[in-house]
Amino acid sequence: MKQTASTCCYCGVGCGVLIEHDGQHIHNVKGDPAHPANLGRLCSKGSTLHLTGDLAARALHPELRLGKSMARNRTDWDSALGHAAEVFARTIAEHGPDSVAFYISGQLLTEDYYSFNKLARALIGTNNIDSNSRLCMSSAVVGYKRSLGADAPPCSYEDIEQSNCLLIAGSNMAYAHPVLFRRLEAAREANPAQKVIVIDPRRTDTCDVADLHLPLRPGSDVALFHGLLHLLLENDHVDHDFINAHTDGFEALQALVQDYPPARVATLCDISEAELRQAAELIGKADSFLSLWCMGLNQSSAGSAKNNALINLHLATGQIGKVGAGPFSLTGQPNAMGGRETGSLSNLLPGHRDAANAEHRREVADYWGVAGLPEQPGLSAIELFEAVRDGRIKALWIACTNPAQSMPDQQLIHQALSLCPFVIVQEAFSTTETCHYADLLLPAASWGEKEGSVTNSERRISHVRPAIPAPGSARGDWDIVCDFARRLEQKLRPGQPSQFAFARPAELFDEYKGLTAGRDLDYSGLSHALIDGLGPQQWPFPAGSRQGTPRLYTDGRFATADGRAHFVAEAPRPLSEPADSSYPLVLNTGRLRDQWHGMSRTGTAAQLFGHVERAQLSMHPQDMQARALEDGDLVSLSSRRGTLILPVQADAQLRPGQSFLPMHWGNRFLKGLGSNRLTLSNHDPLSKQPELKQAAVEVTRAVLPWQLFVLVEGDVQQRFAQLRELAEVFDYLSMGLVGRERPAVLLRAAAGQAPDAALLRQLDAACGLDTPQALSLEDSARQISKRIALDGQRIIALRLSGETLARDWLRKLWQDADDITDLRRWLLAPVATPPGVSAAATDKTICNCMNVSQSRICAGIEQGMQLEDLKRELGCGTQCGSCVPEIKQLLAKTAVPA
Ligand SMILES: Nc1nc2c(c(=O)[nH]1)N[C@H]1C(S)=C(S)[C@@H](COP(=O)(O)OP(=O)(O)OC[C@H]3O[C@@H](n4cnc5c(=O)[nH]c(N)nc54)[C@H](O)[C@@H]3O)O[C@H]1N2
Ligand SMILES: Nc1nc2c(c(=O)[nH]1)N[C@H]1C(S)=C(S)[C@@H](COP(=O)(O)OP(=O)(O)OC[C@H]3O[C@@H](n4cnc5c(=O)[nH]c(N)nc54)[C@H](O)[C@@H]3O)O[C@H]1N2
Ligand code: SF4
Ligand SMILES: [Mo]
């Protein structure tokens, strides 16, 4: 067995992993104890990486179709890229360079970004290159640049351990940045004096470490931050020396925040005045004050203002550029930082430059040896898809992102993709919603197979190393881009030497890093080889350096022209779609602990469905009561843009008037284009980041008496695809995987009335239930029909239709039993509700590593066990620790009041 040190491909914490493999297959992953981001830790997603990525779901070979009504056929790289170059050259010749566009991703490697940027801006001459970071970090980019002069998070992870007071705003780091959360939990234990404030409308698992949780009204963060500054001024907790020496614009802000006295802010934010005062005291009295934030601030039509209002607090208190202090945005994607560095938003250029800045354009053009760079501004994600729909963009290249799941207002996106004359999708998995629209599918190498570099949230650059070759004919993203670019060069400027003659990622890095020289992020002193020698390094790392830079602005000089930071004084803005009488609830969307975005990778591992197995809407019990809804009822969830049908569940961690739907479920898993069918594309005027966290919705009961439940083992990818297609006719449809040892596809559906009998026969055929040996039960008068296939004494497939009362009991039999006496007995008298149904129905896997269910943990708690007993007796929470906050919540819920 061999071991290769690389990084986790999920979140922006950027943990180091040790990949165990035999040169062909990956067998295990472990945390890399030598990597400074995680020091050996991994979360539930990182530690299960080797279980994901089923080859049956991978894109393995280029596929091309020559007409929209045709099927894609396998082709070779030469034909695929030759055709692509042909279409791009023709489109550019006929309609100009801005008729083509690139939509890329914060999950590419730095070398991939660099090649895409050079292709779009230098060779083609368009700024139409944007990325999914528009949905993620673009408000933080604007926030940092406006306040501090450059897009640079000034802190280090160590600051989490060293700070006296942390403000966590709009971040559920217990789920989304778990390894940092582990570091915070450990720091709290070591230093009980450390204080933590959490600002989130929901009471998330992150609140488990909070001394104070402010469950503010959705979208009201700017008012809250102004209210805090008002009190800091009132309490004389601002640092006037710092303000005078290092900032400007304070007078205007001071005047503005006078209008935000505690009583008004408490009303605006729907929190108590006492809680607000307590937060201001904790911040004001802290020796060091650190804030961590994520999508609760960025994904807002006031995202930039929220970022700046928070940074204002740091500037006013002088809490920046020192140990344990500063405004620290948590980046979502593994290399969103690298994307920003290389210019992968339409308004940026490589090396933290701006496309609108003539001098910046000149510098980059000279470096690339081209006459000039395009002046015409590029389109941002939302504008870009609108332009595709309107026919202004005629060739679209999508890489490493799944917009047909993740963009807001999905109907617009699906419409745009189906109308676009030529769509290239460069993907590692062929199963995504976006692949459906690909005229040309280009198979990309993925985690464990590709090489390059990534920058994590703390500006630390790691060398991503391949362990095994990519499957099929998949290739590294940079390699695909450079091959295409060389072909396009021959058409656009024949006879000239190639600008894309790169043989290895290290060569791309070495060319690119020159563009960082002399800029705030300068890492011209780094190389792949140097990282191999010194370990991952934090930028800036100028030529000649021997070590990276843990903190920025330690001398009080900022990255602005005059070195002074700017206060930004902006009034709060209302939600772009507030709740009203037609749509009285606010829909919030966000992450689950064990799934990653559109689930192309995590959705291949049945184990990762153990924690949450299907799309459910969470609502406050009071709002459910008002609609006479109970847990598990199917509801119609509607916004102005469409309707989804899904089950509802009570969640007292929400406040009345709010609801929550995980963002992960796309059209594959939930009929009706998934969660983003409902969200809106209204966006921040500066960052152009859409308001993904707040849409106005209404919930009504869905009456769908005819129900279907299918569970089938074996060939899960193929069965999944077949069942998903057949089941499209049902009003409600949800799909997932279950089972750890023997993965199975699980399909639940419901409709107003029974479908054609032929459809049930097709479903049976897809599940191997159409054999004469299958146990069967028909009650055609009541439109009830059940079929079960056995392998010896074991259930291997089952379908219940009409009524599905026995589903959980049968599922338990499938999972645990190799004796089907009970099953035969039940088949003889099937109407009675089988034993143990209700208990099984709510069981979920809390601890994924040790496979410990909620019912076992609750049973332990009822016997009087504490956290340590549960860990010792059941093993839960002893491995990655991602489940510990939830176990603590269960303990708190069942604790006997003293
Ligand atoms: N498990 C998992 N982890 C991930 C990812 C994943 O898909 N799965 N994705 C990664 C990526 S790309 C990202 S960007 C990060 C996202 O990480 P986070 O931003 O931490 O995650 P979210 O769940 O999207 O949203 C965070 C919180 O914002 C809150 N919120 C909603 N509205 C408001 C508001 O108006 N104000 C405030 N203050 N809070 C609000 C929500 O209730 C939610 O708890 O996660 C990264 N990590
Ligand atoms: N409602 C709602 N919507 C949201 C959000 C939200 O909070 N709420 N969050 C938004 C945010 S912050 C983000 S970051 C986006 C994420 O949205 P997406 O970018 O769509 O998310 P992923 O599913 O991670 O897409 C990455 C794709 O790249 C593929 N892939 C993996 N590795 C490689 C590789 O090496 N090369 C190539 N070419 N492909 C690869 C994967 O299979 C996957 O399909 O979602 C946004 N959408
Ligand atoms: S915290 Fe988890 S998902 Fe994020 S990089 Fe580390 S192991 Fe990967
Ligand atoms: Mo993100």
Tab-separated table of N, CA and C in Angstrom, residues 53-162:
chain	number	residue	atom	x	y	z
A	53	GLY	N	-17.566	8.448	-5.164
A	53	GLY	CA	-16.996	8.519	-6.512
A	53	GLY	C	-17.164	7.249	-7.322
A	54	ASP	N	-18.185	6.469	-7.000
A	54	ASP	CA	-18.582	5.306	-7.785
A	54	ASP	C	-18.284	5.505	-9.284
A	55	LEU	N	-17.481	4.609	-9.841
A	55	LEU	CA	-17.101	4.754	-11.255
A	55	LEU	C	-18.306	4.758	-12.187
A	56	ALA	N	-19.382	4.094	-11.757
A	56	ALA	CA	-20.578	4.048	-12.601
A	56	ALA	C	-21.218	5.426	-12.743
A	57	ALA	N	-20.825	6.361	-11.865
A	57	ALA	CA	-21.379	7.714	-11.955
A	57	ALA	C	-20.406	8.673	-12.633
A	58	ARG	N	-19.216	8.206	-12.935
A	58	ARG	CA	-18.189	9.112	-13.484
A	58	ARG	C	-18.375	9.343	-14.980
A	59	ALA	N	-17.945	10.514	-15.413
A	59	ALA	CA	-17.804	10.781	-16.848
A	59	ALA	C	-16.469	10.174	-17.245
A	60	LEU	N	-16.480	9.234	-18.188
A	60	LEU	CA	-15.255	8.489	-18.487
A	60	LEU	C	-14.669	8.811	-19.858
A	61	HIS	N	-15.525	9.220	-20.788
A	61	HIS	CA	-15.052	9.482	-22.149
A	61	HIS	C	-15.774	10.708	-22.698
A	62	PRO	N	-15.138	11.440	-23.612
A	62	PRO	CA	-15.845	12.558	-24.236
A	62	PRO	C	-17.087	12.038	-24.951
A	63	GLU	N	-18.146	12.817	-24.891
A	63	GLU	CA	-19.384	12.454	-25.590
A	63	GLU	C	-19.892	13.678	-26.338
A	64	LEU	N	-20.334	13.458	-27.556
A	64	LEU	CA	-20.739	14.573	-28.418
A	64	LEU	C	-22.076	14.269	-29.076
A	65	ARG	N	-22.916	15.294	-29.184
A	65	ARG	CA	-24.095	15.149	-30.031
A	65	ARG	C	-24.109	16.310	-31.024
A	66	LEU	N	-24.578	16.039	-32.213
A	66	LEU	CA	-24.513	17.045	-33.264
A	66	LEU	C	-25.849	17.740	-33.459
A	67	GLY	N	-26.868	17.354	-32.685
A	67	GLY	CA	-28.161	18.039	-32.755
A	67	GLY	C	-28.857	17.876	-31.418
A	68	LYS	N	-29.683	18.885	-31.048
A	68	LYS	CA	-30.314	18.868	-29.732
A	68	LYS	C	-31.202	17.638	-29.526
A	69	SER	N	-31.789	17.125	-30.603
A	69	SER	CA	-32.714	15.999	-30.413
A	69	SER	C	-31.977	14.665	-30.436
A	70	MET	N	-30.664	14.717	-30.654
A	70	MET	CA	-29.923	13.461	-30.753
A	70	MET	C	-29.353	13.064	-29.398
A	71	ALA	N	-28.953	11.790	-29.330
A	71	ALA	CA	-28.283	11.333	-28.112
A	71	ALA	C	-26.794	11.627	-28.253
A	72	ARG	N	-26.129	11.788	-27.105
A	72	ARG	CA	-24.677	11.974	-27.176
A	72	ARG	C	-24.008	10.643	-27.434
A	73	ASN	N	-22.949	10.670	-28.259
A	73	ASN	CA	-22.192	9.455	-28.496
A	73	ASN	C	-20.761	9.617	-28.042
A	74	ARG	N	-20.191	8.497	-27.643
A	74	ARG	CA	-18.794	8.508	-27.225
A	74	ARG	C	-17.908	8.908	-28.402
A	75	THR	N	-16.916	9.727	-28.090
A	75	THR	CA	-15.982	10.118	-29.136
A	75	THR	C	-14.585	10.170	-28.536
A	76	ASP	N	-13.586	10.546	-29.342
A	76	ASP	CA	-12.228	10.657	-28.789
A	76	ASP	C	-11.899	12.123	-28.566
A	77	TRP	N	-10.821	12.354	-27.873
A	77	TRP	CA	-10.458	13.729	-27.511
A	77	TRP	C	-10.204	14.590	-28.742
A	78	ASP	N	-9.558	13.985	-29.727
A	78	ASP	CA	-9.199	14.758	-30.908
A	78	ASP	C	-10.459	15.295	-31.592
A	79	SER	N	-11.458	14.419	-31.776
A	79	SER	CA	-12.702	14.861	-32.425
A	79	SER	C	-13.444	15.840	-31.522
A	80	ALA	N	-13.450	15.548	-30.229
A	80	ALA	CA	-14.215	16.376	-29.292
A	80	ALA	C	-13.674	17.805	-29.271
A	81	LEU	N	-12.366	17.925	-29.067
A	81	LEU	CA	-11.793	19.273	-28.942
A	81	LEU	C	-11.685	19.953	-30.308
A	82	GLY	N	-11.502	19.165	-31.357
A	82	GLY	CA	-11.506	19.728	-32.710
A	82	GLY	C	-12.856	20.363	-33.002
A	83	HIS	N	-13.903	19.647	-32.658
A	83	HIS	CA	-15.256	20.166	-32.887
A	83	HIS	C	-15.494	21.424	-32.047
A	84	ALA	N	-15.084	21.362	-30.787
A	84	ALA	CA	-15.298	22.515	-29.897
A	84	ALA	C	-14.576	23.750	-30.453
A	85	ALA	N	-13.343	23.579	-30.904
A	85	ALA	CA	-12.564	24.714	-31.425
A	85	ALA	C	-13.243	25.280	-32.677
A	86	GLU	N	-13.766	24.380	-33.490
A	86	GLU	CA	-14.483	24.755	-34.703
A	86	GLU	C	-15.682	25.652	-34.355
A	87	VAL	N	-16.503	25.165	-33.412
A	87	VAL	CA	-17.720	25.907	-33.044
A	87	VAL	C	-17.356	27.249	-32.404
A	88	PHE	N	-16.355	27.244	-31.519
A	88	PHE	CA	-15.974	28.510	-30.875
A	88	PHE	C	-15.439	29.491	-31.923
A	89	ALA	N	-14.587	29.023	-32.812
A	89	ALA	CA	-13.998	29.918	-33.817
A	89	ALA	C	-15.098	30.510	-34.699
A	90	ARG	N	-16.042	29.675	-35.094
A	90	ARG	CA	-17.127	30.138	-35.970
A	90	ARG	C	-18.013	31.150	-35.236
A	91	THR	N	-18.353	30.833	-33.986
A	91	THR	CA	-19.218	31.729	-33.209
A	91	THR	C	-18.543	33.080	-33.009
A	92	ILE	N	-17.250	33.046	-32.686
A	92	ILE	CA	-16.510	34.292	-32.467
A	92	ILE	C	-16.435	35.096	-33.767
A	93	ALA	N	-16.198	34.399	-34.875
A	93	ALA	CA	-16.098	35.091	-36.168
A	93	ALA	C	-17.425	35.744	-36.542
A	94	GLU	N	-18.517	35.038	-36.273
A	94	GLU	CA	-19.831	35.555	-36.697
A	94	GLU	C	-20.408	36.571	-35.717
A	95	HIS	N	-20.201	36.350	-34.428
A	95	HIS	CA	-20.921	37.166	-33.434
A	95	HIS	C	-20.013	37.910	-32.465
A	96	GLY	N	-18.718	37.783	-32.639
A	96	GLY	CA	-17.785	38.510	-31.776
A	96	GLY	C	-17.438	37.727	-30.523
A	97	PRO	N	-16.340	38.119	-29.857
A	97	PRO	CA	-15.839	37.353	-28.703
A	97	PRO	C	-16.823	37.299	-27.530
A	98	ASP	N	-17.696	38.300	-27.392
A	98	ASP	CA	-18.614	38.274	-26.255
A	98	ASP	C	-19.842	37.399	-26.493
A	99	SER	N	-19.849	36.649	-27.590
A	99	SER	CA	-20.953	35.708	-27.802
A	99	SER	C	-20.618	34.337	-27.216
A	100	VAL	N	-19.419	34.214	-26.629
A	100	VAL	CA	-19.094	32.969	-25.930
A	100	VAL	C	-18.846	33.291	-24.457
A	101	ALA	N	-18.988	32.283	-23.602
A	101	ALA	CA	-18.811	32.535	-22.168
A	101	ALA	C	-18.337	31.273	-21.456
A	102	PHE	N	-17.683	31.502	-20.318
A	102	PHE	CA	-17.212	30.412	-19.466
A	102	PHE	C	-17.842	30.567	-18.085
A	103	TYR	N	-18.392	29.482	-17.568
A	103	TYR	CA	-18.905	29.498	-16.195
A	103	TYR	C	-18.160	28.407	-15.433
A	104	ILE	N	-17.237	28.849	-14.569
A	104	ILE	CA	-16.350	27.882	-13.922
A	104	ILE	C	-16.606	27.849	-12.416
A	105	SER	N	-15.639	27.415	-11.605
A	105	SER	CA	-15.974	26.950	-10.266
A	105	SER	C	-14.888	27.235	-9.243
A	106	GLY	N	-15.275	27.432	-8.012
A	106	GLY	CA	-14.333	27.581	-6.902
A	106	GLY	C	-13.699	26.266	-6.477
A	107	GLN	N	-13.990	25.209	-7.242
A	107	GLN	CA	-13.434	23.904	-6.893
A	107	GLN	C	-12.367	23.447	-7.873
A	108	LEU	N	-11.990	24.344	-8.794
A	108	LEU	CA	-10.884	24.015	-9.691
A	108	LEU	C	-9.567	24.286	-8.967
A	109	LEU	N	-8.473	23.868	-9.559
A	109	LEU	CA	-7.160	24.155	-8.999
A	109	LEU	C	-6.630	25.446	-9.633
A	110	THR	N	-5.680	26.074	-8.965
A	110	THR	CA	-5.167	27.367	-9.417
A	110	THR	C	-4.671	27.309	-10.861
A	111	GLU	N	-4.018	26.213	-11.205
A	111	GLU	CA	-3.475	26.058	-12.558
A	111	GLU	C	-4.609	25.955	-13.581
A	112	ASP	N	-5.726	25.311	-13.172
A	112	ASP	CA	-6.900	25.216	-14.058
A	112	ASP	C	-7.456	26.619	-14.313
A	113	TYR	N	-7.597	27.402	-13.231
A	113	TYR	CA	-8.131	28.765	-13.373
A	113	TYR	C	-7.283	29.598	-14.309
A	114	TYR	N	-5.981	29.471	-14.105
A	114	TYR	CA	-5.078	30.321	-14.875
A	114	TYR	C	-5.248	30.037	-16.363
A	115	SER	N	-5.357	28.750	-16.705
A	115	SER	CA	-5.491	28.431	-18.125
A	115	SER	C	-6.836	28.925	-18.662
A	116	PHE	N	-7.896	28.795	-17.897
A	116	PHE	CA	-9.203	29.294	-18.346
A	116	PHE	C	-9.169	30.814	-18.550
A	117	ASN	N	-8.540	31.530	-17.612
A	117	ASN	CA	-8.497	32.986	-17.711
A	117	ASN	C	-7.688	33.458	-18.905
A	118	LYS	N	-6.567	32.791	-19.121
A	118	LYS	CA	-5.727	33.183	-20.250
A	118	LYS	C	-6.463	32.900	-21.564
A	119	LEU	N	-7.162	31.765	-21.605
A	119	LEU	CA	-7.934	31.412	-22.798
A	119	LEU	C	-9.002	32.463	-23.086
A	120	ALA	N	-9.801	32.793	-22.052
A	120	ALA	CA	-10.930	33.701	-22.275
A	120	ALA	C	-10.441	35.111	-22.574
A	121	ARG	N	-9.545	35.610	-21.718
A	121	ARG	CA	-9.231	37.045	-21.802
A	121	ARG	C	-8.164	37.348	-22.833
A	122	ALA	N	-7.136	36.487	-22.926
A	122	ALA	CA	-6.037	36.802	-23.849
A	122	ALA	C	-6.312	36.266	-25.249
A	123	LEU	N	-6.693	34.989	-25.347
A	123	LEU	CA	-6.842	34.417	-26.691
A	123	LEU	C	-8.167	34.819	-27.336
A	124	ILE	N	-9.282	34.608	-26.614
A	124	ILE	CA	-10.591	34.918	-27.211
A	124	ILE	C	-10.880	36.415	-27.125
A	125	GLY	N	-10.481	37.038	-26.010
A	125	GLY	CA	-10.732	38.473	-25.862
A	125	GLY	C	-12.104	38.787	-25.307
A	126	THR	N	-12.539	37.986	-24.324
A	126	THR	CA	-13.793	38.296	-23.645
A	126	THR	C	-13.589	38.256	-22.135
A	127	ASN	N	-14.341	39.080	-21.419
A	127	ASN	CA	-14.365	39.001	-19.956
A	127	ASN	C	-15.527	38.137	-19.475
A	128	ASN	N	-16.198	37.456	-20.387
A	128	ASN	CA	-17.303	36.583	-19.987
A	128	ASN	C	-16.775	35.295	-19.381
A	129	ILE	N	-16.155	35.448	-18.230
A	129	ILE	CA	-15.708	34.273	-17.474
A	129	ILE	C	-16.052	34.541	-16.018
A	130	ASP	N	-17.067	33.842	-15.550
A	130	ASP	CA	-17.486	34.014	-14.165
A	130	ASP	C	-17.496	32.637	-13.515
A	131	SER	N	-17.689	32.603	-12.202
A	131	SER	CA	-17.674	31.300	-11.543
A	131	SER	C	-18.751	31.239	-10.475
A	132	ASN	N	-18.949	30.041	-9.960
A	132	ASN	CA	-19.938	29.864	-8.894
A	132	ASN	C	-19.542	30.611	-7.621
A	133	SER	N	-18.326	31.162	-7.568
A	133	SER	CA	-17.958	32.003	-6.426
A	133	SER	C	-18.849	33.235	-6.371
A	134	ARG	N	-19.502	33.539	-7.481
A	134	ARG	CA	-20.490	34.622	-7.510
A	134	ARG	C	-21.639	34.317	-6.545
A	135	LEU	N	-21.909	33.014	-6.335
A	135	LEU	CA	-22.995	32.610	-5.435
A	135	LEU	C	-22.472	32.447	-4.017
A	136	CYS	N	-21.202	32.701	-3.821
A	136	CYS	CA	-20.530	32.202	-2.613
A	136	CYS	C	-19.726	33.297	-1.911
A	137	MET	N	-18.657	33.771	-2.546
A	137	MET	CA	-17.739	34.678	-1.854
A	137	MET	C	-17.726	36.093	-2.410
A	138	SER	N	-18.514	36.410	-3.439
A	138	SER	CA	-18.279	37.691	-4.107
A	138	SER	C	-18.611	38.879	-3.209
A	139	SER	N	-19.543	38.704	-2.258
A	139	SER	CA	-19.807	39.809	-1.320
A	139	SER	C	-18.610	40.036	-0.390
A	140	ALA	N	-17.941	38.949	-0.038
A	140	ALA	CA	-16.754	39.102	0.821
A	140	ALA	C	-15.643	39.803	0.045
A	141	VAL	N	-15.528	39.485	-1.247
A	141	VAL	CA	-14.519	40.140	-2.080
A	141	VAL	C	-14.755	41.651	-2.063
A	142	VAL	N	-15.997	42.057	-2.291
A	142	VAL	CA	-16.328	43.489	-2.286
A	142	VAL	C	-16.079	44.076	-0.901
A	143	GLY	N	-16.485	43.349	0.120
A	143	GLY	CA	-16.319	43.829	1.498
A	143	GLY	C	-14.859	44.111	1.825
A	144	TYR	N	-13.995	43.142	1.570
A	144	TYR	CA	-12.567	43.333	1.863
A	144	TYR	C	-11.978	44.473	1.041
A	145	LYS	N	-12.339	44.496	-0.241
A	145	LYS	CA	-11.721	45.516	-1.099
A	145	LYS	C	-12.161	46.921	-0.680
A	146	ARG	N	-13.433	47.069	-0.374
A	146	ARG	CA	-13.891	48.410	0.001
A	146	ARG	C	-13.283	48.859	1.327
A	147	SER	N	-13.231	47.956	2.310
A	147	SER	CA	-12.742	48.375	3.627
A	147	SER	C	-11.226	48.395	3.718
A	148	LEU	N	-10.588	47.337	3.177
A	148	LEU	CA	-9.161	47.156	3.455
A	148	LEU	C	-8.290	47.364	2.221
A	149	GLY	N	-8.914	47.478	1.060
A	149	GLY	CA	-8.148	47.788	-0.142
A	149	GLY	C	-7.776	46.586	-0.985
A	150	ALA	N	-7.887	45.379	-0.421
A	150	ALA	CA	-7.567	44.182	-1.201
A	150	ALA	C	-8.388	43.013	-0.674
A	151	ASP	N	-8.589	42.052	-1.554
A	151	ASP	CA	-9.383	40.882	-1.201
A	151	ASP	C	-8.533	39.889	-0.423
A	152	ALA	N	-8.257	40.195	0.825
A	152	ALA	CA	-7.336	39.367	1.591
A	152	ALA	C	-7.835	39.145	3.011
A	153	PRO	N	-8.243	37.921	3.346
A	153	PRO	CA	-8.605	37.637	4.745
A	153	PRO	C	-7.348	37.753	5.600
A	154	PRO	N	-7.337	38.642	6.579
A	154	PRO	CA	-6.069	38.944	7.246
A	154	PRO	C	-5.641	37.952	8.327
A	155	CYS	N	-6.454	36.934	8.620
A	155	CYS	CA	-6.196	36.117	9.826
A	155	CYS	C	-5.646	34.734	9.507
A	156	SER	N	-5.432	33.988	10.592
A	156	SER	CA	-4.967	32.601	10.533
A	156	SER	C	-5.876	31.733	11.390
A	157	TYR	N	-5.897	30.452	11.104
A	157	TYR	CA	-6.715	29.534	11.921
A	157	TYR	C	-6.321	29.585	13.398
A	158	GLU	N	-5.018	29.775	13.640
A	158	GLU	CA	-4.549	29.865	15.034
A	158	GLU	C	-5.312	30.923	15.821
A	159	ASP	N	-5.765	31.975	15.102
A	159	ASP	CA	-6.468	33.055	15.794
A	159	ASP	C	-7.743	32.545	16.466
A	160	ILE	N	-8.310	31.476	15.915
A	160	ILE	CA	-9.509	30.894	16.526
A	160	ILE	C	-9.173	30.390	17.930
A	161	GLU	N	-7.971	29.843	18.058
A	161	GLU	CA	-7.553	29.349	19.370
A	161	GLU	C	-7.112	30.491	20.291
A	162	GLN	N	-6.620	31.564	19.663
A	162	GLN	CA	-5.996	32.612	20.481
A	162	GLN	C	-6.920	33.763	20.825
